Amino acid sequence: MSHEHTSAHGAGHHGDGHGGHGDHGHLPFLAHHFDDPEQQFDSGKLGIWIFLVTEVLFFSGMFCAYSLYRSRNPEVFMFASQFLNEALGAFNTCVLLFSSLTMAWGVRCAQLRQKNGLVLCLALTLGCAAIFLGVKAVEYTHKWDIGLLPAGSYLAQPEVPVHHEGLSPWLINLSIVPGILLVAFAVWLVITFVKGDKRMSEIAGTLLATAACYFLGVFVGLKFQEAEASSSAHAAHEISVEHDGDTGSHEAGVTADEHAQGQPAESATSESANDHVSGTTGTEAPLKEIEAHLVSLDAPKVVPGAPLDAMVNQKGGAGLFFSIYYCMTGVHALHIIGGMVVMVWLLVRATKDQFHEQYFGPVDYVGLYWHLVDLIWIYLFPLLYLIK
Amino acid sequence: MPVWQLLAVFVALILLTALTVLQASLGLGNLELILSLIIATIKASLVILFFMHMIHEKPLNAIIFLSSFVFVALFIGFTLMDAAGYRDSLEYQQIDSTPPPAVEHAE
């Protein structure tokens, strides 16, 4: 395993006397300000590691906000985390881990001058990144639909989870750009086929597959979301049945009572709203009553000492959690998009067969960046999705 | 990196992901956070060591990269040190109302 590595380094003519710069003529990949390929590679390596340090420190600001807020308000995280879809998070984790595998494999292919292998690995990595974004789009738009927004726009959530039927308009809007790209790449692929340009159709085909993978991600995300919705609807039904059975000792019943007592000014309306909601969950709770309940949970009426959920379920509570959530996952998603752009550049160069055992630096550097993005998700997933 | 090593690391990462999801469903309370951070750190180490080739990396590069985590630890550690010292809410009135000028007091 180490011989590949040393061969990569040793293949340069380090140490064989570089008195002049005249011997660079046969090394087209060597920039003129470097003595030899090894120096060029090591300089790039040092540069990318320092860049990764700045990335770690950049994300650490968000992790700091997260840990400060969580250490002070663990109950907010317990409450808000239930709105994140654990299955989708786990699925995305696996997708990202797989893309890391293909990226590492791609670096290996570049080192061994396996051009087709490298193109395939880059294509798989791009596809995984697109699937990740597709799933993320479903997650985001579902939250926007039901008012799980950053602090300023957060809507208090009703006890009965709301589910929107049909496609979210947000999702359709978000999918416009990938849709346009899908069509454009398809047209481009056809043109390159007609022209008979094999290299270009390789690139266009990969890009088309990537755009299609976004929609695959959306499809998978919607399927997961549906499964979650039907299972939580079952759970809500069971809870409401239990709730009707014994009002005194059951935890939910107690919470509802305390909820009313904690808000003396609102006690009458909020109690009646609670009764309405709990009484009708099994059947179909009319939207008006859910809205009435929503109003009763609204921020200004929450007083210290009120039951936990009402305290948490407002802009300054769960709303702040979603600010942190969108900030962290959003910046992470931007990094994914950035990584995809750089990978397309690699793909174009790989089809030109520019990487080999003496020159694979760019693939290696992009790989390191990609692994760091994966690394950040490895921490984000348990810290955001898996809070119980 | 031989292919079997890449695949072994990948399988280990997937298994650890399954493990972290599993332990989160056990309802361990505070232990859950510690456990999931430990598992995440093991996963991160695997990625850094093998996918990022840290085991073959020059010591200087390794020191540079790993030093960033020292600074992250300092950053978050120092922030959390006085986390309990904050007030629960901002006291707007105290901030907004300016104290009377000293001259008036002197009279």
Short mmCIF file of C-alpha atoms in Angstrom, two decimals:
data_model
loop_
_atom_site.label_atom_id
_atom_site.label_comp_id
_atom_site.label_asym_id
_atom_site.label_seq_id
_atom_site.Cartn_x
_atom_site.Cartn_y
_atom_site.Cartn_z
CA MET A 1 0.00 0.00 0.00
CA SER A 2 2.84 2.37 0.69
CA HIS A 3 4.63 1.66 -2.55
CA GLU A 4 1.92 3.44 -4.51
CA HIS A 5 2.45 6.46 -2.41
CA THR A 6 6.20 6.48 -2.64
CA SER A 7 6.09 5.80 -6.33
CA ALA A 8 3.89 8.85 -6.67
CA HIS A 9 6.49 10.95 -4.95
CA GLY A 10 9.59 9.22 -6.16
CA ALA A 11 8.56 9.33 -9.79
CA GLY A 12 9.59 12.95 -9.93
CA HIS A 13 13.23 13.59 -10.60
CA HIS A 14 13.97 14.85 -7.19
CA GLY A 15 17.64 14.74 -6.34
CA ASP A 16 18.88 13.97 -9.82
CA GLY A 17 20.54 17.33 -10.10
CA HIS A 18 18.37 20.18 -11.25
CA GLY A 19 21.04 22.70 -12.10
CA GLY A 20 18.99 24.43 -14.72
CA HIS A 21 15.33 24.72 -15.63
CA GLY A 22 15.91 23.42 -19.09
CA ASP A 23 14.68 19.90 -18.27
CA HIS A 24 11.07 21.07 -17.76
CA GLY A 25 10.29 20.90 -21.40
CA HIS A 26 8.99 17.33 -21.22
CA LEU A 27 6.85 17.91 -18.10
CA PRO A 28 3.89 19.94 -19.36
CA PHE A 29 2.07 19.64 -16.02
CA LEU A 30 4.91 21.24 -14.03
CA ALA A 31 4.42 24.94 -13.33
CA HIS A 32 7.59 26.85 -14.08
CA HIS A 33 8.09 28.17 -10.54
CA PHE A 34 8.51 24.67 -9.14
CA ASP A 35 11.73 22.70 -9.27
CA ASP A 36 10.15 19.30 -9.65
CA PRO A 37 6.78 17.52 -9.46
CA GLU A 38 7.31 16.58 -5.84
CA GLN A 39 7.78 20.19 -4.79
CA GLN A 40 4.70 21.16 -6.75
CA PHE A 41 2.65 18.40 -5.14
CA ASP A 42 3.83 19.20 -1.62
CA SER A 43 3.14 22.91 -1.99
CA GLY A 44 -0.38 22.18 -3.15
CA LYS A 45 -0.85 19.72 -0.31
CA LEU A 46 0.26 22.25 2.29
CA GLY A 47 -2.05 24.81 0.74
CA ILE A 48 -5.12 22.59 0.81
CA TRP A 49 -4.46 21.51 4.40
CA ILE A 50 -4.28 25.15 5.47
CA PHE A 51 -7.49 25.82 3.59
CA LEU A 52 -9.11 22.90 5.43
CA VAL A 53 -7.95 24.42 8.72
CA THR A 54 -9.79 27.63 7.86
CA GLU A 55 -12.84 25.55 6.96
CA VAL A 56 -12.76 23.75 10.30
CA LEU A 57 -12.46 27.03 12.15
CA PHE A 58 -15.23 28.55 10.04
CA PHE A 59 -17.62 25.74 10.92
CA SER A 60 -16.50 25.80 14.54
CA GLY A 61 -18.26 29.15 14.94
CA MET A 62 -21.56 27.45 14.17
CA PHE A 63 -20.73 24.46 16.34
CA CYS A 64 -19.96 26.93 19.12
CA ALA A 65 -23.37 28.59 18.77
CA TYR A 66 -24.91 25.14 18.76
CA SER A 67 -23.15 23.93 21.89
CA LEU A 68 -23.80 27.14 23.79
CA TYR A 69 -27.49 27.11 22.97
CA ARG A 70 -27.82 23.40 23.64
CA SER A 71 -25.98 23.55 26.96
CA ARG A 72 -28.34 26.30 28.13
CA ASN A 73 -31.57 24.94 26.63
CA PRO A 74 -31.40 21.16 26.21
CA GLU A 75 -35.21 20.97 26.26
CA VAL A 76 -35.44 23.06 23.08
CA PHE A 77 -33.29 20.52 21.27
CA MET A 78 -35.33 17.59 22.59
CA PHE A 79 -38.50 19.26 21.37
CA ALA A 80 -37.31 20.56 18.00
CA SER A 81 -35.34 17.48 16.99
CA GLN A 82 -38.55 15.48 16.71
CA PHE A 83 -39.37 17.48 13.57
CA LEU A 84 -36.24 16.26 11.82
CA ASN A 85 -36.63 13.08 9.84
CA GLU A 86 -34.11 10.64 11.28
CA ALA A 87 -34.45 8.12 8.44
CA LEU A 88 -33.69 10.78 5.84
CA GLY A 89 -30.70 11.97 7.84
CA ALA A 90 -29.34 8.43 8.12
CA PHE A 91 -29.92 7.85 4.41
CA ASN A 92 -28.06 11.04 3.54
CA THR A 93 -25.22 10.05 5.83
CA CYS A 94 -24.81 6.78 3.96
CA VAL A 95 -24.97 8.58 0.60
CA LEU A 96 -22.27 10.99 1.68
CA LEU A 97 -20.08 8.22 3.08
CA PHE A 98 -20.40 6.36 -0.20
CA SER A 99 -19.42 9.50 -2.10
CA SER A 100 -16.36 9.72 0.13
CA LEU A 101 -15.49 6.15 -0.80
CA THR A 102 -15.81 6.86 -4.52
CA MET A 103 -13.75 10.02 -4.14
CA ALA A 104 -10.95 8.18 -2.34
CA TRP A 105 -11.15 5.50 -5.01
CA GLY A 106 -10.93 8.22 -7.64
CA VAL A 107 -7.68 9.50 -6.12
CA ARG A 108 -6.35 5.96 -6.33
CA CYS A 109 -7.39 5.74 -9.99
CA ALA A 110 -5.64 9.04 -10.73
CA GLN A 111 -2.47 7.76 -9.07
CA LEU A 112 -2.60 4.58 -11.14
CA ARG A 113 -3.47 6.42 -14.35
CA GLN A 114 -6.81 4.62 -14.72
CA LYS A 115 -8.61 7.24 -16.76
CA ASN A 116 -11.93 5.45 -17.09
CA GLY A 117 -11.93 4.51 -13.44
CA LEU A 118 -11.35 8.12 -12.47
CA VAL A 119 -14.17 9.37 -14.69
CA LEU A 120 -16.51 6.74 -13.25
CA CYS A 121 -15.53 7.59 -9.67
CA LEU A 122 -16.04 11.30 -10.25
CA ALA A 123 -19.41 10.60 -11.85
CA LEU A 124 -20.49 8.46 -8.88
CA THR A 125 -19.35 11.13 -6.44
CA LEU A 126 -21.25 13.82 -8.34
CA GLY A 127 -24.32 11.60 -8.43
CA CYS A 128 -24.20 11.00 -4.68
CA ALA A 129 -23.81 14.72 -4.05
CA ALA A 130 -26.89 15.37 -6.20
CA ILE A 131 -28.91 12.70 -4.36
CA PHE A 132 -27.89 14.33 -1.09
CA LEU A 133 -29.11 17.71 -2.32
CA GLY A 134 -32.37 16.19 -3.58
CA VAL A 135 -33.13 14.63 -0.20
CA LYS A 136 -32.13 17.89 1.49
CA ALA A 137 -34.54 19.79 -0.77
CA VAL A 138 -37.41 17.54 0.33
CA GLU A 139 -36.47 18.00 3.99
CA TYR A 140 -36.21 21.77 3.72
CA THR A 141 -39.38 22.32 1.74
CA HIS A 142 -41.42 20.10 4.05
CA LYS A 143 -40.26 22.25 6.99
CA TRP A 144 -41.02 25.49 5.14
CA ASP A 145 -44.53 24.22 4.43
CA ILE A 146 -45.40 23.61 8.05
CA GLY A 147 -43.72 26.74 9.43
CA LEU A 148 -40.53 25.23 10.83
CA LEU A 149 -38.55 28.31 9.88
CA PRO A 150 -35.70 30.33 11.36
CA ALA A 151 -36.52 32.22 14.53
CA GLY A 152 -38.15 35.29 12.97
CA SER A 153 -40.68 33.31 10.93
CA TYR A 154 -41.14 30.22 13.09
CA LEU A 155 -44.74 29.13 13.58
CA ALA A 156 -45.69 27.33 16.77
CA GLN A 157 -46.43 23.70 15.98
CA PRO A 158 -49.73 22.06 16.88
CA GLU A 159 -49.71 18.89 18.95
CA VAL A 160 -51.03 16.97 16.00
CA PRO A 161 -48.37 17.00 13.31
CA VAL A 162 -49.61 18.70 10.15
CA HIS A 163 -48.95 17.03 6.84
CA HIS A 164 -49.36 18.64 3.50
CA GLU A 165 -50.83 16.64 0.70
CA GLY A 166 -49.29 16.69 -2.73
CA LEU A 167 -46.10 18.35 -3.91
CA SER A 168 -44.89 21.36 -2.03
CA PRO A 169 -44.76 24.52 -4.17
CA TRP A 170 -41.42 25.28 -2.54
CA LEU A 171 -40.06 21.99 -3.76
CA ILE A 172 -41.20 22.74 -7.29
CA ASN A 173 -39.52 26.15 -7.15
CA LEU A 174 -36.30 24.68 -5.79
CA SER A 175 -36.31 22.08 -8.55
CA ILE A 176 -36.53 24.62 -11.36
CA VAL A 177 -32.75 25.05 -11.64
CA PRO A 178 -31.95 21.32 -11.58
CA GLY A 179 -34.80 20.81 -14.04
CA ILE A 180 -33.38 23.36 -16.47
CA LEU A 181 -29.95 21.80 -16.08
CA LEU A 182 -31.41 18.35 -16.74
CA VAL A 183 -32.94 19.50 -20.02
CA ALA A 184 -29.85 21.47 -21.03
CA PHE A 185 -27.52 18.53 -20.39
CA ALA A 186 -29.84 16.20 -22.28
CA VAL A 187 -29.84 18.53 -25.29
CA TRP A 188 -26.07 18.86 -25.05
CA LEU A 189 -25.68 15.09 -24.90
CA VAL A 190 -27.75 14.69 -28.05
CA ILE A 191 -25.69 17.36 -29.84
CA THR A 192 -22.40 15.71 -28.89
CA PHE A 193 -23.76 12.35 -30.05
CA VAL A 194 -24.71 13.84 -33.40
CA LYS A 195 -21.29 15.47 -33.72
CA GLY A 196 -19.66 12.21 -32.69
CA ASP A 197 -17.48 13.92 -30.06
CA LYS A 198 -16.88 11.06 -27.67
CA ARG A 199 -15.09 13.04 -24.98
CA MET A 200 -17.81 15.71 -24.84
CA SER A 201 -20.59 13.17 -24.70
CA GLU A 202 -18.79 11.52 -21.77
CA ILE A 203 -18.92 14.84 -19.90
CA ALA A 204 -22.48 15.64 -20.95
CA GLY A 205 -23.63 12.15 -20.00
CA THR A 206 -22.12 12.47 -16.53
CA LEU A 207 -23.71 15.87 -16.00
CA LEU A 208 -27.06 14.57 -17.22
CA ALA A 209 -26.83 11.65 -14.80
CA THR A 210 -25.94 14.07 -11.99
CA ALA A 211 -28.97 16.24 -12.67
CA ALA A 212 -31.13 13.11 -12.83
CA CYS A 213 -29.70 12.00 -9.49
CA TYR A 214 -31.07 15.17 -7.90
CA PHE A 215 -34.55 14.07 -8.91
CA LEU A 216 -33.81 10.55 -7.71
CA GLY A 217 -32.93 12.11 -4.35
CA VAL A 218 -36.19 14.06 -4.37
CA PHE A 219 -38.10 10.88 -5.16
CA VAL A 220 -36.41 8.92 -2.36
CA GLY A 221 -36.94 11.81 0.02
CA LEU A 222 -40.65 11.99 -0.76
CA LYS A 223 -41.02 8.23 -0.27
CA PHE A 224 -39.33 8.42 3.14
CA GLN A 225 -41.46 11.42 4.04
CA GLU A 226 -44.66 9.56 3.13
CA ALA A 227 -43.65 6.57 5.24
CA GLU A 228 -42.91 8.86 8.17
CA ALA A 229 -46.24 10.69 7.76
CA SER A 230 -48.29 7.51 7.74
CA SER A 231 -46.49 6.06 10.76
CA SER A 232 -46.81 9.28 12.78
CA ALA A 233 -50.49 9.51 11.86
CA HIS A 234 -50.92 6.05 13.39
CA ALA A 235 -49.05 7.13 16.50
CA ALA A 236 -51.14 10.28 16.87
CA HIS A 237 -54.28 8.18 16.58
CA GLU A 238 -53.15 5.81 19.33
CA ILE A 239 -52.20 8.68 21.64
CA SER A 240 -55.53 10.37 21.18
CA VAL A 241 -57.37 7.14 21.98
CA GLU A 242 -55.35 6.68 25.17
CA HIS A 243 -55.82 10.32 26.04
CA ASP A 244 -59.59 10.01 25.90
CA GLY A 245 -59.46 6.88 28.08
CA ASP A 246 -57.90 8.31 31.24
CA THR A 247 -57.56 12.04 31.59
CA GLY A 248 -56.23 12.13 35.16
CA SER A 249 -53.09 10.05 35.24
CA HIS A 250 -52.01 10.06 31.66
CA GLU A 251 -49.04 12.28 31.01
CA ALA A 252 -50.54 14.03 28.05
CA GLY A 253 -53.64 14.83 30.07
CA VAL A 254 -51.56 16.35 32.86
CA THR A 255 -49.60 18.44 30.41
CA ALA A 256 -52.77 19.77 28.90
CA ASP A 257 -54.11 20.72 32.35
CA GLU A 258 -50.89 22.41 33.41
CA HIS A 259 -50.78 24.14 30.11
CA ALA A 260 -54.12 25.73 30.86
CA GLN A 261 -53.22 26.61 34.46
CA GLY A 262 -49.92 28.15 33.46
CA GLN A 263 -51.71 30.72 31.35
CA PRO A 264 -54.45 32.16 33.54
CA ALA A 265 -55.52 34.77 31.02
CA GLU A 266 -55.88 32.19 28.32
CA SER A 267 -57.07 29.28 30.39
CA ALA A 268 -60.59 29.12 29.02
CA THR A 269 -59.75 29.28 25.35
CA SER A 270 -56.64 27.18 25.55
CA GLU A 271 -58.36 24.46 27.54
CA SER A 272 -61.19 24.28 25.10
CA ALA A 273 -58.75 24.25 22.21
CA ASN A 274 -56.86 21.41 23.82
CA ASP A 275 -60.00 19.42 24.39
CA HIS A 276 -61.07 19.96 20.85
CA VAL A 277 -57.78 18.85 19.42
CA SER A 278 -57.34 15.82 21.62
CA GLY A 279 -60.93 14.80 21.07
CA THR A 280 -60.79 14.93 17.33
CA THR A 281 -57.29 13.77 16.47
CA GLY A 282 -58.37 10.27 15.66
CA THR A 283 -60.87 11.44 13.13
CA GLU A 284 -60.12 14.54 11.13
CA ALA A 285 -59.40 17.62 13.19
CA PRO A 286 -60.78 20.55 11.29
CA LEU A 287 -58.10 22.98 10.30
CA LYS A 288 -59.78 25.83 12.16
CA GLU A 289 -59.39 24.14 15.51
CA ILE A 290 -55.73 23.44 14.88
CA GLU A 291 -55.33 27.09 14.06
CA ALA A 292 -57.12 28.08 17.24
CA HIS A 293 -54.72 25.86 19.12
CA LEU A 294 -51.81 27.44 17.29
CA VAL A 295 -52.96 30.86 18.37
CA SER A 296 -53.29 29.72 21.97
CA LEU A 297 -49.66 28.59 21.87
CA ASP A 298 -48.44 31.89 20.46
CA ALA A 299 -45.38 33.49 21.95
CA PRO A 300 -46.61 36.50 23.95
CA LYS A 301 -48.90 34.42 26.15
CA VAL A 302 -46.12 32.16 27.34
CA VAL A 303 -45.16 32.96 30.92
CA PRO A 304 -42.31 31.53 33.01
CA GLY A 305 -43.41 28.38 34.73
CA ALA A 306 -45.70 27.37 31.90
CA PRO A 307 -45.33 23.78 30.74
CA LEU A 308 -42.24 22.95 28.79
CA ASP A 309 -43.60 22.54 25.29
CA ALA A 310 -45.43 25.85 25.28
CA MET A 311 -42.30 27.62 26.47
CA VAL A 312 -40.19 25.91 23.85
CA ASN A 313 -42.65 25.94 20.99
CA GLN A 314 -42.14 29.55 19.96
CA LYS A 315 -39.85 31.85 18.01
CA GLY A 316 -37.32 32.28 20.81
CA GLY A 317 -37.23 28.56 21.58
CA ALA A 318 -37.54 26.03 18.79
CA GLY A 319 -37.30 28.93 16.34
CA LEU A 320 -33.71 29.52 17.41
CA PHE A 321 -32.99 25.81 17.00
CA PHE A 322 -34.15 26.05 13.41
CA SER A 323 -32.00 29.14 12.86
CA ILE A 324 -29.00 27.07 13.90
CA TYR A 325 -30.22 24.07 11.92
CA TYR A 326 -30.63 26.04 8.68
CA CYS A 327 -27.36 27.86 9.17
CA MET A 328 -25.34 24.68 9.73
CA THR A 329 -26.98 22.43 7.14
CA GLY A 330 -27.36 25.29 4.66
CA VAL A 331 -23.69 26.22 4.75
CA HIS A 332 -22.87 22.53 4.52
CA ALA A 333 -25.12 22.21 1.44
CA LEU A 334 -23.36 25.21 -0.13
CA HIS A 335 -20.08 23.37 0.40
CA ILE A 336 -21.56 20.36 -1.38
CA ILE A 337 -22.53 22.54 -4.34
CA GLY A 338 -19.07 24.11 -4.39
CA GLY A 339 -17.49 20.67 -4.30
CA MET A 340 -19.66 19.60 -7.24
CA VAL A 341 -18.51 22.57 -9.31
CA VAL A 342 -14.85 21.75 -8.67
CA MET A 343 -15.52 18.11 -9.44
CA VAL A 344 -16.92 19.01 -12.86
CA TRP A 345 -13.64 20.80 -13.52
CA LEU A 346 -11.79 17.63 -12.50
CA LEU A 347 -14.07 15.59 -14.73
CA VAL A 348 -13.25 17.74 -17.76
CA ARG A 349 -9.53 17.39 -17.05
CA ALA A 350 -9.86 13.67 -16.40
CA THR A 351 -11.46 13.11 -19.80
CA LYS A 352 -8.42 14.83 -21.30
CA ASP A 353 -6.32 12.20 -19.53
CA GLN A 354 -4.29 14.82 -17.68
CA PHE A 355 -3.79 12.91 -14.43
CA HIS A 356 -1.18 10.24 -13.90
CA GLU A 357 1.22 8.91 -11.29
CA GLN A 358 3.40 12.03 -11.46
CA TYR A 359 0.55 14.50 -11.47
CA PHE A 360 -2.61 13.79 -9.52
CA GLY A 361 -2.48 16.74 -7.13
CA PRO A 362 -5.79 18.40 -8.11
CA VAL A 363 -7.72 15.15 -7.64
CA ASP A 364 -6.08 14.64 -4.27
CA TYR A 365 -6.80 18.19 -3.10
CA VAL A 366 -10.45 18.11 -4.13
CA GLY A 367 -10.68 14.71 -2.45
CA LEU A 368 -9.39 16.15 0.81
CA TYR A 369 -11.94 18.96 0.62
CA TRP A 370 -14.72 16.49 -0.12
CA HIS A 371 -13.77 14.32 2.85
CA LEU A 372 -13.85 17.36 5.10
CA VAL A 373 -17.38 18.16 3.97
CA ASP A 374 -18.25 14.55 4.76
CA LEU A 375 -16.54 14.88 8.14
CA ILE A 376 -18.69 17.85 9.07
CA TRP A 377 -21.83 15.94 8.18
CA ILE A 378 -20.64 13.04 10.35
CA TYR A 379 -20.90 15.42 13.31
CA LEU A 380 -24.01 17.27 12.13
CA PHE A 381 -26.11 14.13 11.76
CA PRO A 382 -26.08 12.88 15.38
CA LEU A 383 -26.00 16.41 16.80
CA LEU A 384 -29.11 17.56 14.95
CA TYR A 385 -31.17 14.50 14.08
CA LEU A 386 -30.54 12.04 16.88
CA ILE A 387 -31.56 14.00 19.96
CA LYS A 388 -34.02 12.12 22.10
CA MET B 1 -4.58 2.64 -0.67
CA PRO B 2 -5.53 -0.84 -1.82
CA VAL B 3 -9.16 -1.29 -2.74
CA TRP B 4 -9.89 -3.71 0.10
CA GLN B 5 -8.78 -1.09 2.60
CA LEU B 6 -11.07 1.56 1.12
CA LEU B 7 -13.97 -0.85 1.17
CA ALA B 8 -13.23 -1.96 4.74
CA VAL B 9 -13.19 1.64 5.93
CA PHE B 10 -16.46 2.31 4.13
CA VAL B 11 -18.15 -0.74 5.68
CA ALA B 12 -16.88 0.29 9.11
CA LEU B 13 -18.30 3.79 8.60
CA ILE B 14 -21.70 2.42 7.62
CA LEU B 15 -21.75 0.06 10.60
CA LEU B 16 -20.85 2.92 12.94
CA THR B 17 -23.67 5.00 11.43
CA ALA B 18 -26.09 2.16 12.15
CA LEU B 19 -24.67 1.94 15.68
CA THR B 20 -25.17 5.63 16.35
CA VAL B 21 -28.78 5.47 15.12
CA LEU B 22 -29.35 2.40 17.29
CA GLN B 23 -27.92 3.91 20.47
CA ALA B 24 -30.00 7.05 19.95
CA SER B 25 -33.16 4.92 20.03
CA LEU B 26 -32.27 3.41 23.42
CA GLY B 27 -33.13 6.58 25.33
CA LEU B 28 -29.91 6.88 27.34
CA GLY B 29 -30.37 10.54 28.21
CA ASN B 30 -27.14 12.48 28.68
CA LEU B 31 -25.06 9.42 27.92
CA GLU B 32 -26.53 9.52 24.42
CA LEU B 33 -24.78 12.79 23.57
CA ILE B 34 -21.42 11.51 24.81
CA LEU B 35 -21.80 8.18 23.01
CA SER B 36 -22.81 9.75 19.73
CA LEU B 37 -19.89 12.18 19.93
CA ILE B 38 -17.49 9.29 20.59
CA ILE B 39 -18.87 7.34 17.63
CA ALA B 40 -18.72 10.43 15.42
CA THR B 41 -15.12 10.98 16.44
CA ILE B 42 -14.22 7.38 15.61
CA LYS B 43 -15.84 7.86 12.20
CA ALA B 44 -14.02 11.14 11.69
CA SER B 45 -10.73 9.47 12.61
CA LEU B 46 -11.32 6.71 10.07
CA VAL B 47 -12.05 9.26 7.35
CA ILE B 48 -9.03 11.39 8.24
CA LEU B 49 -6.61 8.47 8.60
CA PHE B 50 -7.58 6.45 5.54
CA PHE B 51 -9.67 8.48 3.10
CA MET B 52 -7.56 11.58 3.66
CA HIS B 53 -4.35 9.50 3.80
CA MET B 54 -3.28 11.03 7.09
CA ILE B 55 -1.27 7.91 7.96
CA HIS B 56 1.01 8.58 4.99
CA GLU B 57 0.97 12.33 5.36
CA LYS B 58 3.99 14.46 6.15
CA PRO B 59 4.14 15.24 9.90
CA LEU B 60 4.04 18.98 9.23
CA ASN B 61 0.74 18.74 7.34
CA ALA B 62 -0.71 16.47 10.01
CA ILE B 63 0.28 18.88 12.77
CA ILE B 64 -1.18 21.84 10.89
CA PHE B 65 -4.51 20.14 10.31
CA LEU B 66 -4.85 18.57 13.75
CA SER B 67 -3.90 21.84 15.44
CA SER B 68 -7.13 23.32 14.11
CA PHE B 69 -9.04 20.98 16.42
CA VAL B 70 -7.02 22.26 19.38
CA PHE B 71 -8.21 25.76 18.57
CA VAL B 72 -11.79 24.57 18.09
CA ALA B 73 -11.61 22.94 21.52
CA LEU B 74 -10.28 26.16 23.05
CA PHE B 75 -12.97 28.21 21.29
CA ILE B 76 -15.90 26.05 22.35
CA GLY B 77 -14.41 25.22 25.75
CA PHE B 78 -13.91 28.84 26.74
CA THR B 79 -17.36 29.77 25.46
CA LEU B 80 -19.02 27.04 27.47
CA MET B 81 -17.05 27.87 30.62
CA ASP B 82 -19.31 30.77 31.54
CA ALA B 83 -22.43 29.52 29.78
CA ALA B 84 -24.26 29.25 33.09
CA GLY B 85 -23.54 32.90 33.86
CA TYR B 86 -25.92 34.37 31.32
CA ARG B 87 -29.30 35.82 32.16
CA ASP B 88 -32.34 34.06 30.81
CA SER B 89 -33.65 37.14 29.10
CA LEU B 90 -32.46 40.53 28.08
CA GLU B 91 -33.53 43.25 30.44
CA TYR B 92 -34.45 45.87 27.90
CA GLN B 93 -35.37 48.61 30.35
CA GLN B 94 -32.01 48.60 32.03
CA ILE B 95 -30.25 48.74 28.74
CA ASP B 96 -32.46 51.45 27.24
CA SER B 97 -32.76 53.86 30.13
CA THR B 98 -29.66 55.99 30.48
CA PRO B 99 -28.64 56.88 34.03
CA PRO B 100 -29.21 60.54 35.00
CA PRO B 101 -26.21 62.80 34.39
CA ALA B 102 -23.78 63.11 37.27
CA VAL B 103 -24.20 66.88 37.46
CA GLU B 104 -27.82 66.59 38.57
CA HIS B 105 -26.79 64.24 41.34
CA ALA B 106 -24.28 66.71 42.65
CA GLU B 107 -26.91 69.36 43.25
#
